[in-house]
Short mmCIF file of C-alpha atoms in Angstrom, two decimals:
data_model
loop_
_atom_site.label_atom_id
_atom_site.label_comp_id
_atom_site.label_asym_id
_atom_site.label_seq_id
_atom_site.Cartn_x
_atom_site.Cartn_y
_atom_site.Cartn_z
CA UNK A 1 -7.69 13.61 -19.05
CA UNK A 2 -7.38 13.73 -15.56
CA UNK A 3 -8.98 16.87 -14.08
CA UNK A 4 -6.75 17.50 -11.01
CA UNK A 5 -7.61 20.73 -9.52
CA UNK A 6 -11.21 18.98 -9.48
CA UNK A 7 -9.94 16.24 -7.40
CA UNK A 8 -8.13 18.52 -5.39
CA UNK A 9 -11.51 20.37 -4.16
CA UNK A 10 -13.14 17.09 -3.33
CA UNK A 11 -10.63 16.46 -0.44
CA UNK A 12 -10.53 18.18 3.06
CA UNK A 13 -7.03 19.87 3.00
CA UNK A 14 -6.82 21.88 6.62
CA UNK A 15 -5.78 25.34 6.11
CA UNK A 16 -2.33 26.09 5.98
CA UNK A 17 -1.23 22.74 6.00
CA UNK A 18 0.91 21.09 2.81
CA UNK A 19 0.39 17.73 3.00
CA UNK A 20 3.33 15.76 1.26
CA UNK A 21 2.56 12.51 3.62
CA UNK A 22 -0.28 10.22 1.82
CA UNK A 23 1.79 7.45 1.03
CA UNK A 24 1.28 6.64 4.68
CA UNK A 25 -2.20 8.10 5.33
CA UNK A 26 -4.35 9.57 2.84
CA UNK A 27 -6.51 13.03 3.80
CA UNK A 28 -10.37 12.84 4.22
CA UNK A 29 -12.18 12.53 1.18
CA UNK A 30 -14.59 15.69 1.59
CA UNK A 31 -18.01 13.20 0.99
CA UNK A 32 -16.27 10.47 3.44
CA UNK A 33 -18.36 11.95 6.25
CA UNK A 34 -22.06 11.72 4.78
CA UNK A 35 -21.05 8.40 3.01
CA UNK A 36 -20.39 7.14 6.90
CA UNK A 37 -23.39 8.88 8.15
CA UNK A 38 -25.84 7.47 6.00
CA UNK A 39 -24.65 4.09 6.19
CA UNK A 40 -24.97 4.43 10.24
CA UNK A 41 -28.01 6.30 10.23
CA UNK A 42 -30.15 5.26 7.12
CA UNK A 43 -28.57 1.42 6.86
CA UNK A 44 -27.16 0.26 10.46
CA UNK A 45 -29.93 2.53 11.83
CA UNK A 46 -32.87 1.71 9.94
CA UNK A 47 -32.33 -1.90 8.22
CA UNK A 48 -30.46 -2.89 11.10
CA UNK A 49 -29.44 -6.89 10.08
CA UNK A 50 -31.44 -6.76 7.43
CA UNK A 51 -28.75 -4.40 5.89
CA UNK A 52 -26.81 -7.25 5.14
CA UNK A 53 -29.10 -8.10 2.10
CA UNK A 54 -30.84 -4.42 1.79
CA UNK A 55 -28.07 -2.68 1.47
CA UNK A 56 -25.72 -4.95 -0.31
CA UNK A 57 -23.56 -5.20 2.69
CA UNK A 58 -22.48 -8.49 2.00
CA UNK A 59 -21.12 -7.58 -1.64
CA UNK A 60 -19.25 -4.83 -0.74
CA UNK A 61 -15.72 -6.70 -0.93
CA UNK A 62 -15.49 -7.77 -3.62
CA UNK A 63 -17.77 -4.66 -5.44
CA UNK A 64 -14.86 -2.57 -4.17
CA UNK A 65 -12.42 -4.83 -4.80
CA UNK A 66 -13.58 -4.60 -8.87
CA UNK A 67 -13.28 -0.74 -8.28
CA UNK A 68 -9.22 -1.00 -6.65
CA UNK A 69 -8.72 -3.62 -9.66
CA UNK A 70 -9.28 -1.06 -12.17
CA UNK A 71 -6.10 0.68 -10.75
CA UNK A 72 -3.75 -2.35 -10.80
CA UNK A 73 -4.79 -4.16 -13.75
CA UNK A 74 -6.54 -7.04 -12.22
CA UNK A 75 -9.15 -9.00 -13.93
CA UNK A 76 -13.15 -8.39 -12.74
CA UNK A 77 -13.53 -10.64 -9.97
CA UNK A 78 -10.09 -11.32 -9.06
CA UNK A 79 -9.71 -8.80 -5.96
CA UNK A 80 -11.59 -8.79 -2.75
CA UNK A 81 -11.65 -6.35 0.30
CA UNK A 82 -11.20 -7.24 4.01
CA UNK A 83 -9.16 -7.86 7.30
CA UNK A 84 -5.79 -6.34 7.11
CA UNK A 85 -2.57 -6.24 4.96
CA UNK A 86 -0.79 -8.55 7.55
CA UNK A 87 -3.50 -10.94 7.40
CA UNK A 88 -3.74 -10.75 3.50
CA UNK A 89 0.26 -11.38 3.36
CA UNK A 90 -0.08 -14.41 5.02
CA UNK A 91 -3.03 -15.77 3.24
CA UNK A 92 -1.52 -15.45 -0.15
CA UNK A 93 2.30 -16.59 1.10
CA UNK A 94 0.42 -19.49 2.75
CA UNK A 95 -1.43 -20.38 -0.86
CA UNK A 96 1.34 -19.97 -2.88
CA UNK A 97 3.76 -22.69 -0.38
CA UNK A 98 1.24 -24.93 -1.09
CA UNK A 99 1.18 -24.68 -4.99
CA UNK A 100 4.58 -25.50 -4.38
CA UNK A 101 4.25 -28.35 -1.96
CA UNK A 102 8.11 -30.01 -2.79
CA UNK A 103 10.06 -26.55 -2.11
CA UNK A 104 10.85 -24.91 1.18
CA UNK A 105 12.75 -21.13 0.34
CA UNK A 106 10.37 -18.01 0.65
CA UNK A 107 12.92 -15.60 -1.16
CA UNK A 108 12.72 -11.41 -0.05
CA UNK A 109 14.88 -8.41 0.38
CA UNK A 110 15.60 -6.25 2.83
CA UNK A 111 13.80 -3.29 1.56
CA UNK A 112 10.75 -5.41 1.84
CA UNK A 113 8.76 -3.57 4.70
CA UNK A 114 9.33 -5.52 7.82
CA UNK A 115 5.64 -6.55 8.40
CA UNK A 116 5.46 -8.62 5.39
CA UNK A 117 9.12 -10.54 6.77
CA UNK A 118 7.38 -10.51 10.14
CA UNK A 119 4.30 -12.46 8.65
CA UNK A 120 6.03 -14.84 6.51
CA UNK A 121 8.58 -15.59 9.07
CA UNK A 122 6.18 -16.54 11.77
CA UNK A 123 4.26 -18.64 8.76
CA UNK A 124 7.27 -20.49 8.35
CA UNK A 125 8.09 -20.75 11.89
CA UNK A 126 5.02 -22.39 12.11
CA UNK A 127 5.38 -24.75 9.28
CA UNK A 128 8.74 -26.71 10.93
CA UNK A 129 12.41 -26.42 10.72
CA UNK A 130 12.88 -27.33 6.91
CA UNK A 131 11.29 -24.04 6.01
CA UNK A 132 13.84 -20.87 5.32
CA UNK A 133 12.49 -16.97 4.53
CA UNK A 134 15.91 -16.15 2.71
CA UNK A 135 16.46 -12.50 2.59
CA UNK A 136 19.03 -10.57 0.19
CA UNK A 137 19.22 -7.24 -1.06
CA UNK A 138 17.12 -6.23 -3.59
CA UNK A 139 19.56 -5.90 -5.87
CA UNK A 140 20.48 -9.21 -5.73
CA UNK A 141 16.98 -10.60 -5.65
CA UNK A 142 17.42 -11.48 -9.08
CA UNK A 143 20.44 -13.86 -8.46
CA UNK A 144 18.63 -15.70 -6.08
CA UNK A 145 15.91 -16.75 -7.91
CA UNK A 146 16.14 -20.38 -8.33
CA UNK A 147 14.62 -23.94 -8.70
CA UNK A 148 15.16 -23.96 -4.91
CA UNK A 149 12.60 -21.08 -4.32
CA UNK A 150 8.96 -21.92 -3.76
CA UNK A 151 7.60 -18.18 -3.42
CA UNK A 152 9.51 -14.75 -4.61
CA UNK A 153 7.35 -12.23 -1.82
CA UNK A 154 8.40 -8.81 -2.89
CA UNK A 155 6.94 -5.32 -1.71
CA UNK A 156 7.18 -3.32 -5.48
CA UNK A 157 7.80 0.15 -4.21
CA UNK A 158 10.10 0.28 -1.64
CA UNK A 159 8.65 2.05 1.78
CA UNK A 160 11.90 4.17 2.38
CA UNK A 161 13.44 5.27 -0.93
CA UNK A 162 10.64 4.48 -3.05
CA UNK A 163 12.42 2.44 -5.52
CA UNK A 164 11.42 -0.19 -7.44
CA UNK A 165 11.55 -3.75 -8.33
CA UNK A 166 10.76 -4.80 -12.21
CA UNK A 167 7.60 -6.81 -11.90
CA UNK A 168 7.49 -8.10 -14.96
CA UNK A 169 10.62 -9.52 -14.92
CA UNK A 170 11.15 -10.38 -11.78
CA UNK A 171 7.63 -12.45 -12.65
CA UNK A 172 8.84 -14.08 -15.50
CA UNK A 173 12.50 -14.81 -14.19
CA UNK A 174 10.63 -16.67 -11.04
CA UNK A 175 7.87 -18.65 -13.03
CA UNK A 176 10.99 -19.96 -15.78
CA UNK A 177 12.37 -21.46 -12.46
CA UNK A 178 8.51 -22.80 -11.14
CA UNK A 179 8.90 -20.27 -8.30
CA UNK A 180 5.13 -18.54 -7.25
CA UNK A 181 5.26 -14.53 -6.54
CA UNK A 182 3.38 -12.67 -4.23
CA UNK A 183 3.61 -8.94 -4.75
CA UNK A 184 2.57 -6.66 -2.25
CA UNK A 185 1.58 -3.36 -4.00
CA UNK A 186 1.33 -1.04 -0.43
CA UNK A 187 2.95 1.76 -2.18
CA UNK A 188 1.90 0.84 -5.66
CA UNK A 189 -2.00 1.48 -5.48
CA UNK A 190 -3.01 4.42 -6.34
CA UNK A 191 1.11 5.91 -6.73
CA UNK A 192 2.20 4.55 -10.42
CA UNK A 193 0.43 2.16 -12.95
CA UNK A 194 0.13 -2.07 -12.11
CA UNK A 195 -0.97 -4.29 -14.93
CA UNK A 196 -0.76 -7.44 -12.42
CA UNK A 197 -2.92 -9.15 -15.90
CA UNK A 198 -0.38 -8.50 -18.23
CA UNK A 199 2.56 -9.59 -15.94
CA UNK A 200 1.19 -12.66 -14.80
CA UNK A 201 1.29 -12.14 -11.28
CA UNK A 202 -0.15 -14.72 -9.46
CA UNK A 203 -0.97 -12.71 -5.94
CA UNK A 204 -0.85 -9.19 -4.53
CA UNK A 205 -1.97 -7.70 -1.63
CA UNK A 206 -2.04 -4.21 -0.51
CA UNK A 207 -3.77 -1.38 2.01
CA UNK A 208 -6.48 1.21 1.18
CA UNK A 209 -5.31 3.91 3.51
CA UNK A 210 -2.63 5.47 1.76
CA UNK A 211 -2.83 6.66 -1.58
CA UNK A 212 -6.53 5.22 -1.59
CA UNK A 213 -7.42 7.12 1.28
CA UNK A 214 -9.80 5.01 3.03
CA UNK A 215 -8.87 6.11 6.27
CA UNK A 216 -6.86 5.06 9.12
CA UNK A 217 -7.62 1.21 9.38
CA UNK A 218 -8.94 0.72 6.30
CA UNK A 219 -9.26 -2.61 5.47
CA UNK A 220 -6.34 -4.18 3.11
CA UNK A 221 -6.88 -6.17 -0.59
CA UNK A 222 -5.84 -9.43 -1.94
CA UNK A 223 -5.49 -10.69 -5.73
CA UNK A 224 -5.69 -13.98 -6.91
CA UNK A 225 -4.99 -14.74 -10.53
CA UNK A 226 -8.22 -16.43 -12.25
CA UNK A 227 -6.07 -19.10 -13.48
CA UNK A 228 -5.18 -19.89 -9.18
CA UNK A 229 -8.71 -18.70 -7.97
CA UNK A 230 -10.33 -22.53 -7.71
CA UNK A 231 -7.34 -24.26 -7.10
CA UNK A 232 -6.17 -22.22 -3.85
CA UNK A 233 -6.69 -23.17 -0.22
CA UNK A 234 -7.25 -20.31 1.88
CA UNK A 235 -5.19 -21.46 5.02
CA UNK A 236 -7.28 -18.80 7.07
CA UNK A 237 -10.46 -20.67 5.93
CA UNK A 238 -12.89 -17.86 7.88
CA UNK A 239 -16.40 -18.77 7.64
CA UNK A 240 -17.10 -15.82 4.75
CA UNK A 241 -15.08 -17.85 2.46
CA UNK A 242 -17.11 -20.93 2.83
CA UNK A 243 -18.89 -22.19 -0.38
CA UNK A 244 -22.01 -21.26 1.52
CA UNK A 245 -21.61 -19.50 4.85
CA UNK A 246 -25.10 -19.63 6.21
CA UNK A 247 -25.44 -23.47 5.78
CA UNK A 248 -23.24 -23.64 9.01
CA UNK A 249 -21.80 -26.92 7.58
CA UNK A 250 -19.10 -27.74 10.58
CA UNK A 251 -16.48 -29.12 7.85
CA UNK A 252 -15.05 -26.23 4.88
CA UNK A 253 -15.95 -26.16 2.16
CA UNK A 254 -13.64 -23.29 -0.28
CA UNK A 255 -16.14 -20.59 -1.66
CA UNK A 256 -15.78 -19.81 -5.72
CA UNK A 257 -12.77 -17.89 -7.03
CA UNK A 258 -11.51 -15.00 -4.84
CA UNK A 259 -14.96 -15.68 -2.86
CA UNK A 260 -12.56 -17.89 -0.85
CA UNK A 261 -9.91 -15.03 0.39
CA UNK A 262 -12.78 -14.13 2.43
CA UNK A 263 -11.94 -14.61 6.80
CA UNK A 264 -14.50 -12.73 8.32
CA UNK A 265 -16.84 -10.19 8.73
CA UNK A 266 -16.26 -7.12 6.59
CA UNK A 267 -15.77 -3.57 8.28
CA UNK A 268 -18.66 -1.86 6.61
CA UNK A 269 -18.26 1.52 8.26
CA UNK A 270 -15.17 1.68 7.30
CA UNK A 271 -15.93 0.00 3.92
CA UNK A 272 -18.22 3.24 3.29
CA UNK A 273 -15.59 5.40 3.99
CA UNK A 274 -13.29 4.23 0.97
CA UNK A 275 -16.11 3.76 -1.54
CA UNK A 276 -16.32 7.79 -0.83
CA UNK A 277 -12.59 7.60 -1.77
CA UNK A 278 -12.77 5.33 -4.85
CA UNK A 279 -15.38 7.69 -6.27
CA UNK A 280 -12.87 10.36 -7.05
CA UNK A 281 -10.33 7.76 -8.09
CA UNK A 282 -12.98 6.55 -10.53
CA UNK A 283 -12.86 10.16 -12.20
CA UNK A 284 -8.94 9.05 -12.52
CA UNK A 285 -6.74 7.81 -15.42
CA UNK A 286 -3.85 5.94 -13.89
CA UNK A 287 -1.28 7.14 -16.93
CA UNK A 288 -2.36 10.67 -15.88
CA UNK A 289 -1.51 10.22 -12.21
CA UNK A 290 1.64 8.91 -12.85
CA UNK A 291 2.68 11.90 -15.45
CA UNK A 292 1.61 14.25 -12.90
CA UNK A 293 3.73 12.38 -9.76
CA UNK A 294 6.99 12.29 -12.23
CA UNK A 295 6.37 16.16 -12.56
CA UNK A 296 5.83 16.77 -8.97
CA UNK A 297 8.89 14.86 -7.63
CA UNK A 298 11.17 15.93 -10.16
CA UNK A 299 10.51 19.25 -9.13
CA UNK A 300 10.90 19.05 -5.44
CA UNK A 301 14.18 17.40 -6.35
CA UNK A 302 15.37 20.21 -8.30
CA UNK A 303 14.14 22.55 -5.44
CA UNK A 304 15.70 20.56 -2.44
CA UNK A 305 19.15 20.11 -4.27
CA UNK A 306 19.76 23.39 -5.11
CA UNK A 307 18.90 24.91 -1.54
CA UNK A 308 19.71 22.09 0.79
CA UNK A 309 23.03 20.88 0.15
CA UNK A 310 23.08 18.64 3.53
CA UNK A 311 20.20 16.61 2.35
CA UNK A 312 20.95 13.86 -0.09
CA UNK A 313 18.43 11.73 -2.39
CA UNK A 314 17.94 8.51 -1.04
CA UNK A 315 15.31 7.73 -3.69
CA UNK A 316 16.37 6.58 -7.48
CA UNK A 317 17.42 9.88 -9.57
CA UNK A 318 15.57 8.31 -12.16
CA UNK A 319 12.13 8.81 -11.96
CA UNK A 320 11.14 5.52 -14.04
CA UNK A 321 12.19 3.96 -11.34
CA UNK A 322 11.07 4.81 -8.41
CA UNK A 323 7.42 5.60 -7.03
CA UNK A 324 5.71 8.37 -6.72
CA UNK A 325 7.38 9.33 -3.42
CA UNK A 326 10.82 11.36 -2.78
CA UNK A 327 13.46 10.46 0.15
CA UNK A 328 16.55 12.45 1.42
CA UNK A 329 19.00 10.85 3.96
CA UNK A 330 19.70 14.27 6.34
CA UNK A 331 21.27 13.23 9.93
CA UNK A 332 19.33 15.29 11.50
CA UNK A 333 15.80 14.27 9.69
CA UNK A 334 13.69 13.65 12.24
CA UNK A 335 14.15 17.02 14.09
CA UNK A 336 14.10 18.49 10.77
CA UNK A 337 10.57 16.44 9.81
CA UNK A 338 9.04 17.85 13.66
CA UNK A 339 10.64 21.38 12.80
CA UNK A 340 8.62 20.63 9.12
CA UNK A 341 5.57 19.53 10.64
CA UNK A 342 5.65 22.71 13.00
CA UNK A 343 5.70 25.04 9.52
CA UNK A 344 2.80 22.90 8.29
CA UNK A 345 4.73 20.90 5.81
CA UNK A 346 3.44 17.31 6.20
CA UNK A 347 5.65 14.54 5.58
CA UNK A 348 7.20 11.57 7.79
CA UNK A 349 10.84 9.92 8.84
CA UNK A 350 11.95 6.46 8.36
CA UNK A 351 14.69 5.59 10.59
CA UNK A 352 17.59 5.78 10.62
CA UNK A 353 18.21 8.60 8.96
CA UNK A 354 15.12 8.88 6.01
CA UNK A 355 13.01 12.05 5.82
CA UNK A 356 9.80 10.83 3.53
CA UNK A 357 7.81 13.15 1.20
CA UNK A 358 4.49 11.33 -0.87
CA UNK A 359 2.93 13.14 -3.75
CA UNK A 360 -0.18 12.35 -4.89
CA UNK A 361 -1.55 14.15 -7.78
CA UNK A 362 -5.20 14.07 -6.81
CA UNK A 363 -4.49 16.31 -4.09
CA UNK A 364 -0.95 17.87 -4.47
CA UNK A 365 0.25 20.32 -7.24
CA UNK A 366 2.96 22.28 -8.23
CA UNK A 367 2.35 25.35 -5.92
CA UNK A 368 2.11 23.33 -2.87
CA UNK A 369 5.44 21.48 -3.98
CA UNK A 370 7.57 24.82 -4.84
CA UNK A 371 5.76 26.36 -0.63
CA UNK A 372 7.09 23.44 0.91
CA UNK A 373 10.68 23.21 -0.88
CA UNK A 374 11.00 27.00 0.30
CA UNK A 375 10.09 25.72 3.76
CA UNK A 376 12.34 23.17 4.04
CA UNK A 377 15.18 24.97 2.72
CA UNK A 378 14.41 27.61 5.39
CA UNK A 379 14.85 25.65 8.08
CA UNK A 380 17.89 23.63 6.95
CA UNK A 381 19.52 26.66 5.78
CA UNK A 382 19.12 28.52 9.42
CA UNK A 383 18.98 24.98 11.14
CA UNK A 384 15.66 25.70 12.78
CA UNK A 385 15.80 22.12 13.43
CA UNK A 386 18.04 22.53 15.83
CA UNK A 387 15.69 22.63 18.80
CA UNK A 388 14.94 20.19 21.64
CA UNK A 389 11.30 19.47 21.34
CA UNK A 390 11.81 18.59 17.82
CA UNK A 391 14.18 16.08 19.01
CA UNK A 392 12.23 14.27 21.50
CA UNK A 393 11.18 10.80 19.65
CA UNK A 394 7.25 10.13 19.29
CA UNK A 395 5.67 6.61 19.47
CA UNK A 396 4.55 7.23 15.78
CA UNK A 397 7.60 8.69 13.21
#
């Protein structure tokens, strides 16, 4: 079992502060610092280049990668670290067009978080005229899956309400119709079990700042099914995913399996950061987390319903099917998320009209859930929201 109040004291939680917002940015692992400060000091510092091969800088994305993999149910050696979600979305949209050379439809939804459209849109853009991203609502998603379709590109979680698509499914639906999927899992890491194995997924990407709690920047993941992993070309063929890097052969060469996902140099500060992280998620059972994030969320549910009667759930009612996140639609919830933030209650607003709550078991529990539903209700009820610097719109929501 899970130990929970253990994982709980090895992040920094600032005093008075209830954080209900690491779905977008995970707190500081408490050992984060040192793990940082020796790599600088005893590594950078010391080895200096040498580091590279001293300190096992060079295997650090894909040792890590073996460490996220654990938590989504990929195979050893099919997930690497590096560059950024972005750039991982349009390396595995890229591959999977070209394991379906004769097609021309990348198929998403709406709920899919604009980055990911922004990515495989400008892909496409590139690509010529032929090429469509064809975007429905999620709902539908299923209806749309046809022989027409060369990739299904779906975010599993949804950013805003935190529902979710049926991966296996959805898989096995697309790959009856030869259609490739690409699954990003930005809000699925770390939130609720992923066997990406046992549905047959044939990508994923995802980030390492939020629930992972690598820190702001972190660098993102990709998966590449074992079965894909030698026949992929890496469109963004950086020179880390050559076959052999240092030979400084002029013409590419594809490195071995997920070797080849590699673009370019990997952010080892950073890197150091979220192995601090991923040793407290290695003290955690995935089945655990998610019993504990059902129990949290249904609870602030309960609270917020029967004390706020203006807000109303944008997130599934049923908790097998959304993530381990909670969303009310409230029109005044970004004033009411500053007047929140003010109180110390941490969470975020997703326009238009969204206010965001995360709960992540390794660092939330019940107590802090029942402080901030009294909070909240507080300043609904006496609409201490209702204040002009609370309404004044900052660059970041």
């Amino acid at each position: 079992m899970t130990d929970f109040a253990t994982t709980k004291s090895m992040f920094h939680l600032p005093e008075g502060v209830l954080y209900l917002d690491g779905n977008s940015l995970g707190p500081l692992p408490k050992s984060a610092a040192n793990h940082v400060k020796d790599m600088m000091q005893d590594e950078w510092g010391q080895m200096l280049i040498t580091g590279w091969n001293k300190a096992g800088w060079m295997g650090m994305p894909t040792g890590l990668g073996d460490r996220i993999g654990r938590l989504i149910g990929a195979e050893a050696g099919s997930v690497v670290v590096g560059d950024t979600l972005s750039i991982k979305v349009y390396q595995a949209v890229a591959s999977a067009l070209e394991l379906n050379p004769t097609r021309r439809v990348v198929l998403s939804d709406n709920g899919n978080f604009p980055s990911d459209l922004y990515m495989a849109d400008g892909l496409l853009r590139s690509l010529g005229p032929d090429y469509e991203l064809r975007v429905v609502d999620p709902q539908d998603v299923a209806a749309h899956v046809t022989e027409e379709v060369a990739v299904l590109m779906l975010t599993e979680v949804d950013y805003r309400s935190g529902r979710m698509h049926d991966m296996r499914a959805l898989t096995e639906q697309a790959h009856a119709k030869g259609v490739v999927t690409v699954w990003d899992l930005a809000h699925s890491a770390g939130a609720i079990p992923v066997d990406l194995s046992g549905c047959n997924a044939d990508f994923a990407v995802g980030c390492t700042y939020k629930y992972l709690n690598g820190g702001p920047g972190a660098p993102a993941f990709i998966y590449v099914a074992p079965r894909l992993s030698d026949r992929v070309r890496p469109a963004l063929s950086g020179w880390l995913g050559h076959e052999a890097p240092f030979a400084f052969d002029l013409d590419y060469r594809p490195g071995t399996g997920i070797e080849r996902m590699r673009v370019g140099t990997p952010p080892v500060i950073q890197m150091a950061a979220l192995s601090a992280a991923m040793d407290i998620w290695d003290m955690a059972d995935m089945t655990d987390v998610r019993a504990k994030s059902i129990e949290l969320t249904e609870l602030f549910i309960a609270r917020v319903e029967a004390t706020c009667p203006g807000l109303t759930l944008a997130s599934p009612r049923n908790a097998a099917l959304r993530g381990s996140q909670v969303s009310f639609h409230f029109d005044e919830g970004y004033a009411a998320m500053q007047a929140l933030i003010a109180r110390g209650v941490i969470g975020d607003f997703r326009a238009p009209d969204i206010m965001r709550f995360g709960f992540t078991p390794l660092y939330v529990d019940e107590g802090d859930v029942e402080q901030a539903a009294e909070i909240l209700a507080d300043i609904i009820t006496n609409k201490l929201w209702d204040k002009p610097e609370y309404k004044i719109r900052q660059r970041v929501t």
